[in-house]
Structure formats: structure tokens, C-alpha cells
GROMACS .gro file of C-alpha atoms in nm:
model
  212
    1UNK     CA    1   3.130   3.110   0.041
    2UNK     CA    2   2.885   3.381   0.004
    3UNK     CA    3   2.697   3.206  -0.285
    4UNK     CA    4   2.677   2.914  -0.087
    5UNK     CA    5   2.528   3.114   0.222
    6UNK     CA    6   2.230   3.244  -0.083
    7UNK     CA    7   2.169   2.889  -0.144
    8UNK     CA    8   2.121   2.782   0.186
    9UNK     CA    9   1.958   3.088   0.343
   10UNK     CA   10   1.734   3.050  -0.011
   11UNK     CA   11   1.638   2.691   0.070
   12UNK     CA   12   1.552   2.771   0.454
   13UNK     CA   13   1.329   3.028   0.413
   14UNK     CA   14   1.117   2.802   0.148
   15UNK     CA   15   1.135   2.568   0.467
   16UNK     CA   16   1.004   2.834   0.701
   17UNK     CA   17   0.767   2.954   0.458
   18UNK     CA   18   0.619   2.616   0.345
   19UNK     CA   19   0.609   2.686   0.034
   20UNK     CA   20   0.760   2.668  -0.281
   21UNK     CA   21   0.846   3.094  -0.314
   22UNK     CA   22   1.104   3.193  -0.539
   23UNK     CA   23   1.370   3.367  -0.366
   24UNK     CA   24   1.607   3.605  -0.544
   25UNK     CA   25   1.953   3.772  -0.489
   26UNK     CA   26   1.994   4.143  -0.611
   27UNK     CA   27   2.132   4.462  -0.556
   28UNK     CA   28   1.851   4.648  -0.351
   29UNK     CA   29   1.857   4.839  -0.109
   30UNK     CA   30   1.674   4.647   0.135
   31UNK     CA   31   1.435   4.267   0.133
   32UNK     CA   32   1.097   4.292   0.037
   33UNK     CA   33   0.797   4.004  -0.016
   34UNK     CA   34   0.675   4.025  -0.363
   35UNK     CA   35   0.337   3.937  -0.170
   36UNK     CA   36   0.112   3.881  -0.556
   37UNK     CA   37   0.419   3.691  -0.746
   38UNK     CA   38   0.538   3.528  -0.415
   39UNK     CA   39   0.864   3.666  -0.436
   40UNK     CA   40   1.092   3.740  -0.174
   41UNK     CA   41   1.377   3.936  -0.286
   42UNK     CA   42   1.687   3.958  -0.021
   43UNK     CA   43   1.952   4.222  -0.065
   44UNK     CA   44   2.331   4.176  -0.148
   45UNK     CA   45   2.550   4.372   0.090
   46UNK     CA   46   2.912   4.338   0.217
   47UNK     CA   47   2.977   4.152   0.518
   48UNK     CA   48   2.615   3.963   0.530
   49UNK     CA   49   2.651   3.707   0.801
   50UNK     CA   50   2.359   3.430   0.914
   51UNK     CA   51   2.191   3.670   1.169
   52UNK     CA   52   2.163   3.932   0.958
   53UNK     CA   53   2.049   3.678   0.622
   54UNK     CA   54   1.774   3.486   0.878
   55UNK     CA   55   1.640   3.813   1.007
   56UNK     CA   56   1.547   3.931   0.663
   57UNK     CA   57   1.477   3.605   0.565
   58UNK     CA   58   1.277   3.571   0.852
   59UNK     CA   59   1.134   3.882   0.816
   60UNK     CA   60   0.956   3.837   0.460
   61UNK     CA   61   0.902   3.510   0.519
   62UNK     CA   62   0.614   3.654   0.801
   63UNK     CA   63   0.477   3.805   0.530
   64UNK     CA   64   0.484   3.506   0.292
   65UNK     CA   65   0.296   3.367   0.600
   66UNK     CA   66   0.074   3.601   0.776
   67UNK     CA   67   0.013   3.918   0.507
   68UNK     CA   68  -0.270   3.850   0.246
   69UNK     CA   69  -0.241   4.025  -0.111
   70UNK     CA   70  -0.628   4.126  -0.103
   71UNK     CA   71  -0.636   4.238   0.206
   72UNK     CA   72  -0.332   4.462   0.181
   73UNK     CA   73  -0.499   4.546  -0.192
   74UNK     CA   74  -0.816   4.627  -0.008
   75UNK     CA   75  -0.648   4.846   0.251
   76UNK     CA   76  -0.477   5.048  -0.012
   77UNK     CA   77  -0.794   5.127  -0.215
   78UNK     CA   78  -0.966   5.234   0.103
   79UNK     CA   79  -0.694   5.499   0.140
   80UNK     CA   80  -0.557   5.353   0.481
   81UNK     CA   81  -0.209   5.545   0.583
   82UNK     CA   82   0.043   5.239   0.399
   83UNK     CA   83   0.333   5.401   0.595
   84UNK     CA   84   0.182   5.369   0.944
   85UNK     CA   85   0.030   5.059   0.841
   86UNK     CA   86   0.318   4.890   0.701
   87UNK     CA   87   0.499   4.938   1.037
   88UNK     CA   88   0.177   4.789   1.253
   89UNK     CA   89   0.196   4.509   0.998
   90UNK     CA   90   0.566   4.400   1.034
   91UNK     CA   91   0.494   4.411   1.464
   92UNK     CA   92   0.198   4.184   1.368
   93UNK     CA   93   0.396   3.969   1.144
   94UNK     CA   94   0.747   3.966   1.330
   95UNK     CA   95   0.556   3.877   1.680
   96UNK     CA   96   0.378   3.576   1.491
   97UNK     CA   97   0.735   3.396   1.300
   98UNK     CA   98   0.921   3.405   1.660
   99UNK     CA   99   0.609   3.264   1.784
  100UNK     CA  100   0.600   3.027   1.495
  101UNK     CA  101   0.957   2.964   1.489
  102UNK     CA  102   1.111   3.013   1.834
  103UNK     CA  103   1.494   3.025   1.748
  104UNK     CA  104   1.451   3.366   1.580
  105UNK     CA  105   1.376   3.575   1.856
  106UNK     CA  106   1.725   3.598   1.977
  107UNK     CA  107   1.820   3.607   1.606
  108UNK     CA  108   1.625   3.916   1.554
  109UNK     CA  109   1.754   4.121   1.893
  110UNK     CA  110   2.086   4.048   1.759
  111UNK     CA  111   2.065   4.150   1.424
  112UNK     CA  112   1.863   4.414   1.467
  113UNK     CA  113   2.079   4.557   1.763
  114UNK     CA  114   2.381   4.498   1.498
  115UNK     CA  115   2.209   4.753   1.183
  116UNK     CA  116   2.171   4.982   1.495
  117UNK     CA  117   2.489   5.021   1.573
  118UNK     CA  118   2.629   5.012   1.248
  119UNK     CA  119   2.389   5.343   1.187
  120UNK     CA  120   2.161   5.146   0.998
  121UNK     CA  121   1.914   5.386   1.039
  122UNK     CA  122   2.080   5.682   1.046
  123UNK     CA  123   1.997   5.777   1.383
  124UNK     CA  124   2.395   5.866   1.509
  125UNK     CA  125   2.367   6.162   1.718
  126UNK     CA  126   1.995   6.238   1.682
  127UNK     CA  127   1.729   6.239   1.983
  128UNK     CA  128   1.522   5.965   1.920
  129UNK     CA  129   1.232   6.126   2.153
  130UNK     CA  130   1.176   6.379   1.854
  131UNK     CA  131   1.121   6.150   1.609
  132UNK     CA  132   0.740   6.132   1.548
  133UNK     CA  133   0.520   5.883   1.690
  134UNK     CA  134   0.556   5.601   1.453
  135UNK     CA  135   0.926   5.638   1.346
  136UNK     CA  136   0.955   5.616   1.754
  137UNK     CA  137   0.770   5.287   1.736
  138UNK     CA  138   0.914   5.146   1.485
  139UNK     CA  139   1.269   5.160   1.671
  140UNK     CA  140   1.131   5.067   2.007
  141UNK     CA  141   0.998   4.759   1.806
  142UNK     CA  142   1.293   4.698   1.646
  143UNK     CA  143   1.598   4.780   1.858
  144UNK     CA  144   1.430   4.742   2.191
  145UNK     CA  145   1.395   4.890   2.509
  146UNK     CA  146   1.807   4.945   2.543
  147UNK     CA  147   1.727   5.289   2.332
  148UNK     CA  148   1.523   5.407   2.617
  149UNK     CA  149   1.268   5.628   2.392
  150UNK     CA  150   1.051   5.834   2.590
  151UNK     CA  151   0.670   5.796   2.536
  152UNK     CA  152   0.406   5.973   2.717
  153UNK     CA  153   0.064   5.808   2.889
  154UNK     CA  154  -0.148   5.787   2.612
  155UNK     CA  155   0.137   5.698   2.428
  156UNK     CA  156   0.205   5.387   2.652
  157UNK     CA  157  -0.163   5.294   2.621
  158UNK     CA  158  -0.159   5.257   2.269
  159UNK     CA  159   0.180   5.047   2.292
  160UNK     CA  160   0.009   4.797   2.525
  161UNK     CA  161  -0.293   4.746   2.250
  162UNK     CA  162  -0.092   4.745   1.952
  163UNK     CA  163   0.115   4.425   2.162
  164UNK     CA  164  -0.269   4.248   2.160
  165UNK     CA  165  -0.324   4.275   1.795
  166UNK     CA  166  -0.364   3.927   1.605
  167UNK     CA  167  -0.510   3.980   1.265
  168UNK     CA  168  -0.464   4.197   0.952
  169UNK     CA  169  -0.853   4.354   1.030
  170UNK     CA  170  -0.633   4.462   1.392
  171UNK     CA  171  -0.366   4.597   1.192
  172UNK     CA  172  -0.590   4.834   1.014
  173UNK     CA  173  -0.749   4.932   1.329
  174UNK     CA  174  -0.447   4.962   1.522
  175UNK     CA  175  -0.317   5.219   1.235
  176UNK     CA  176  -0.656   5.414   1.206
  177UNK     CA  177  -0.572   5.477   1.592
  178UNK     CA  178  -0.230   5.611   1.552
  179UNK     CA  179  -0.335   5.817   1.282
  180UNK     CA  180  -0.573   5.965   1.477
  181UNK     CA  181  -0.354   6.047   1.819
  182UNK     CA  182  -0.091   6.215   1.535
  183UNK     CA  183  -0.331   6.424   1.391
  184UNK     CA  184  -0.408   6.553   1.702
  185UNK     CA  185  -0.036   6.589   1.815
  186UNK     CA  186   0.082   6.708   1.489
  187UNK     CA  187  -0.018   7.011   1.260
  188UNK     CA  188  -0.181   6.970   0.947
  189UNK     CA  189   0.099   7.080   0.733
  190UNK     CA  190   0.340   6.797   0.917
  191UNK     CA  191   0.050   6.529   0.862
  192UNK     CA  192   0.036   6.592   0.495
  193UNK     CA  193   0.388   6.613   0.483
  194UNK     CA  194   0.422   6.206   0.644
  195UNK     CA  195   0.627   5.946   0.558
  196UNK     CA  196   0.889   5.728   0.704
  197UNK     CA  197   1.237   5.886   0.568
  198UNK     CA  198   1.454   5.642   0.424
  199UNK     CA  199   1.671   5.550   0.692
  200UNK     CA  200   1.342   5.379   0.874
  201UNK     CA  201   1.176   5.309   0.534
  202UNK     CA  202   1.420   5.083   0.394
  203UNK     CA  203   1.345   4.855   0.714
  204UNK     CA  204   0.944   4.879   0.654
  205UNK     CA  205   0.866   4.911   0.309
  206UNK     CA  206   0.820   4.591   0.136
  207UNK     CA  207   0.505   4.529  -0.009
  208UNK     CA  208   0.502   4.790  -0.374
  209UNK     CA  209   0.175   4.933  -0.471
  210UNK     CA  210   0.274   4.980  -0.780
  211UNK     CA  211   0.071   4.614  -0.888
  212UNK     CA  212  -0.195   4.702  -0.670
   0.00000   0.00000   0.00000
């Protein structure tokens, strides 16, 4: 049964993507879009059922879509913050394949809602409203408004622009902004010291630079 579900789930998200991507099966820890060899790898974990297959599916298949190789290239080379852009790019790129493709919106809230409560993200018995500004995004994005994280004026502001953004050149801008507001909220040691830890990573961090 489960090899049948890799076929199928394989063979839809070459539908969704329109194109002819290989898709492969292994034992990572999370999916992630190959975005130079057009690759979308998809994870093997216990108790994988279709929500949770078509939001990762889903998922990478936005950036089969919407994220271009040279521009994420050209973003790396000009020393943009990849962690706080990778998480602007996968709001950008999950907003446009439920606009795209309709029926995954509920998909995602359900799935998404599911790796919450099954700690997922490691976030049993923290307080979300210390996370830092991104991390906080990044679960507000994901999980939803049900987690009730806290966010301050300026905060809200940047939320309501970051919801307008259509393009990859947004993206970029978009980051350069949050950046910016953390550096001011933040010390320099903590600053130097970002990254998204794993638990929030393994959501976000597709594209390697390792080819780059």
C-alpha cells in the first residue's frame, strides 16, 4: 500500500508541476526541490497519509513552479540572509500553489496543524512569543492564527507587506526588511549567532547551496 501511495503521489505532483521532474523516495529527514537537477526528493516516514504526502508534494512542487535556480544562485552570491529568505520564499511560493491549485489550501491547514501537534517542531511546552522574529513567522505561516503568537505594531506592519509580495525580486526585499527590524531588536552577538534550529529548519530548508 505504501509503495503504491509513492507512485501515485509521484505521478501527481509531475501533474501539478507540469513537468516531467524526477521524484524520489528516501530516507531524509525532510522534502526538498533539487531546484538545478529538478529533483524533488520526498521523505519516507511512518504513518505518511495523503495530507501529509500532498502537502510536501505540494510544497516543492511551488518551488518546481515559482523558485528560479539563478535567481536563488544570484541571491546567495550577493550574501542575502538564505535562512530568512528561505522562509519569505516558501510564504511566496505556498500562497501562489493554493492559488494555483485551490484544493490544497485546506490540505495544507490540515497537515500542517497535524506535524504541530504531533511536536513536529519541537515546540511542546515552549512560549512561542520568545522565539525570534522569523522562527515566529514561520509558525504563524504555517500553523495559523490558532497558536495565537503575539507580535508587536511594527511587527504587524511588516506581516501585512510580506502578505503583498508576488515575485522572487519581493522576496529579497521582503527579507532585507526583516533583517533589518532584527538587527535592531537583537544584539550583535545573537545576529551572528542566526539560524533556524532544526525543529523549524527541517520545514524550510530545501534548496542546498552546496551546487551553487
Amino acid at each position: 500500500m505504501a509503495a503504491e501511495l509513492q507512485v501515485s503521489k509521484s505521478i501527481l505532483a509531475k501533474l501539478l508541476a507540469a513537468e516531467n521532474i524526477t521524484v524520489s523516495h528516501q530516507a531524509t529527514k525532510t522534502a526538498y526541490f533539487d531546484l538545478k537537477s529538478r529533483t524533488l526528493v520526498c521523505p519516507v516516514w511512518k504513518d505518511m497519509d495523503g495530507d501529509l504526502y500532498d502537502l510536501l508534494m505540494g510544497h516543492e512542487v511551488g518551488h518546481a513552479l515559482y523558485t528560479n535556480f539563478y535567481d536563488w544562485k544570484k541571491a546567495y552570491e550577493d550574501k542575502e540572509n538564505m535562512s530568512v529568505l528561505n522562509v519569505v520564499e516558501d510564504f511566496r511560493i505556498e500562497k501562489k500553489i493554493k492559488y494555483k491549485y485551490p484544493g490544497l489550501k485546506n490540505v495544507f491547514v490540515r497537515a500542517y496543524n497535524g506535524l504541530f501537534s504531533n511536536n513536529f517542531f519541537k515546540t511542546d511546552g515552549e512560549d512561542l512569543n520568545e522565539y525570534n522574529f522569523i522562527d515566529r513567522i514561520n509558525l504563524h505561516h504555517k500553523v495559523g492564527a490558532s497558536l495565537n503568537i503575539q507580535f508587536n505594531d511594527k511587527e504587524r506592519e511588516i506581516l501585512k507587506d510580506l502578505d503583498t509580495i508576488q515575485t522572487f525580486d519581493d522576496a529579497v526585499r521582503m527579507q532585507r526588511v526583516i533583517v533589518e527590524y532584527m538587527k535592531d531588536h537583537q544584539d550583535d552577538e545573537e545576529m551572528d549567532e542566526m539560524s533556524l534550529p532544526d525543529n523549524i529548519e527541517a520545514m524550510t530548508m530545501e534548496m542546498s547551496t552546496e551546487e551553487l
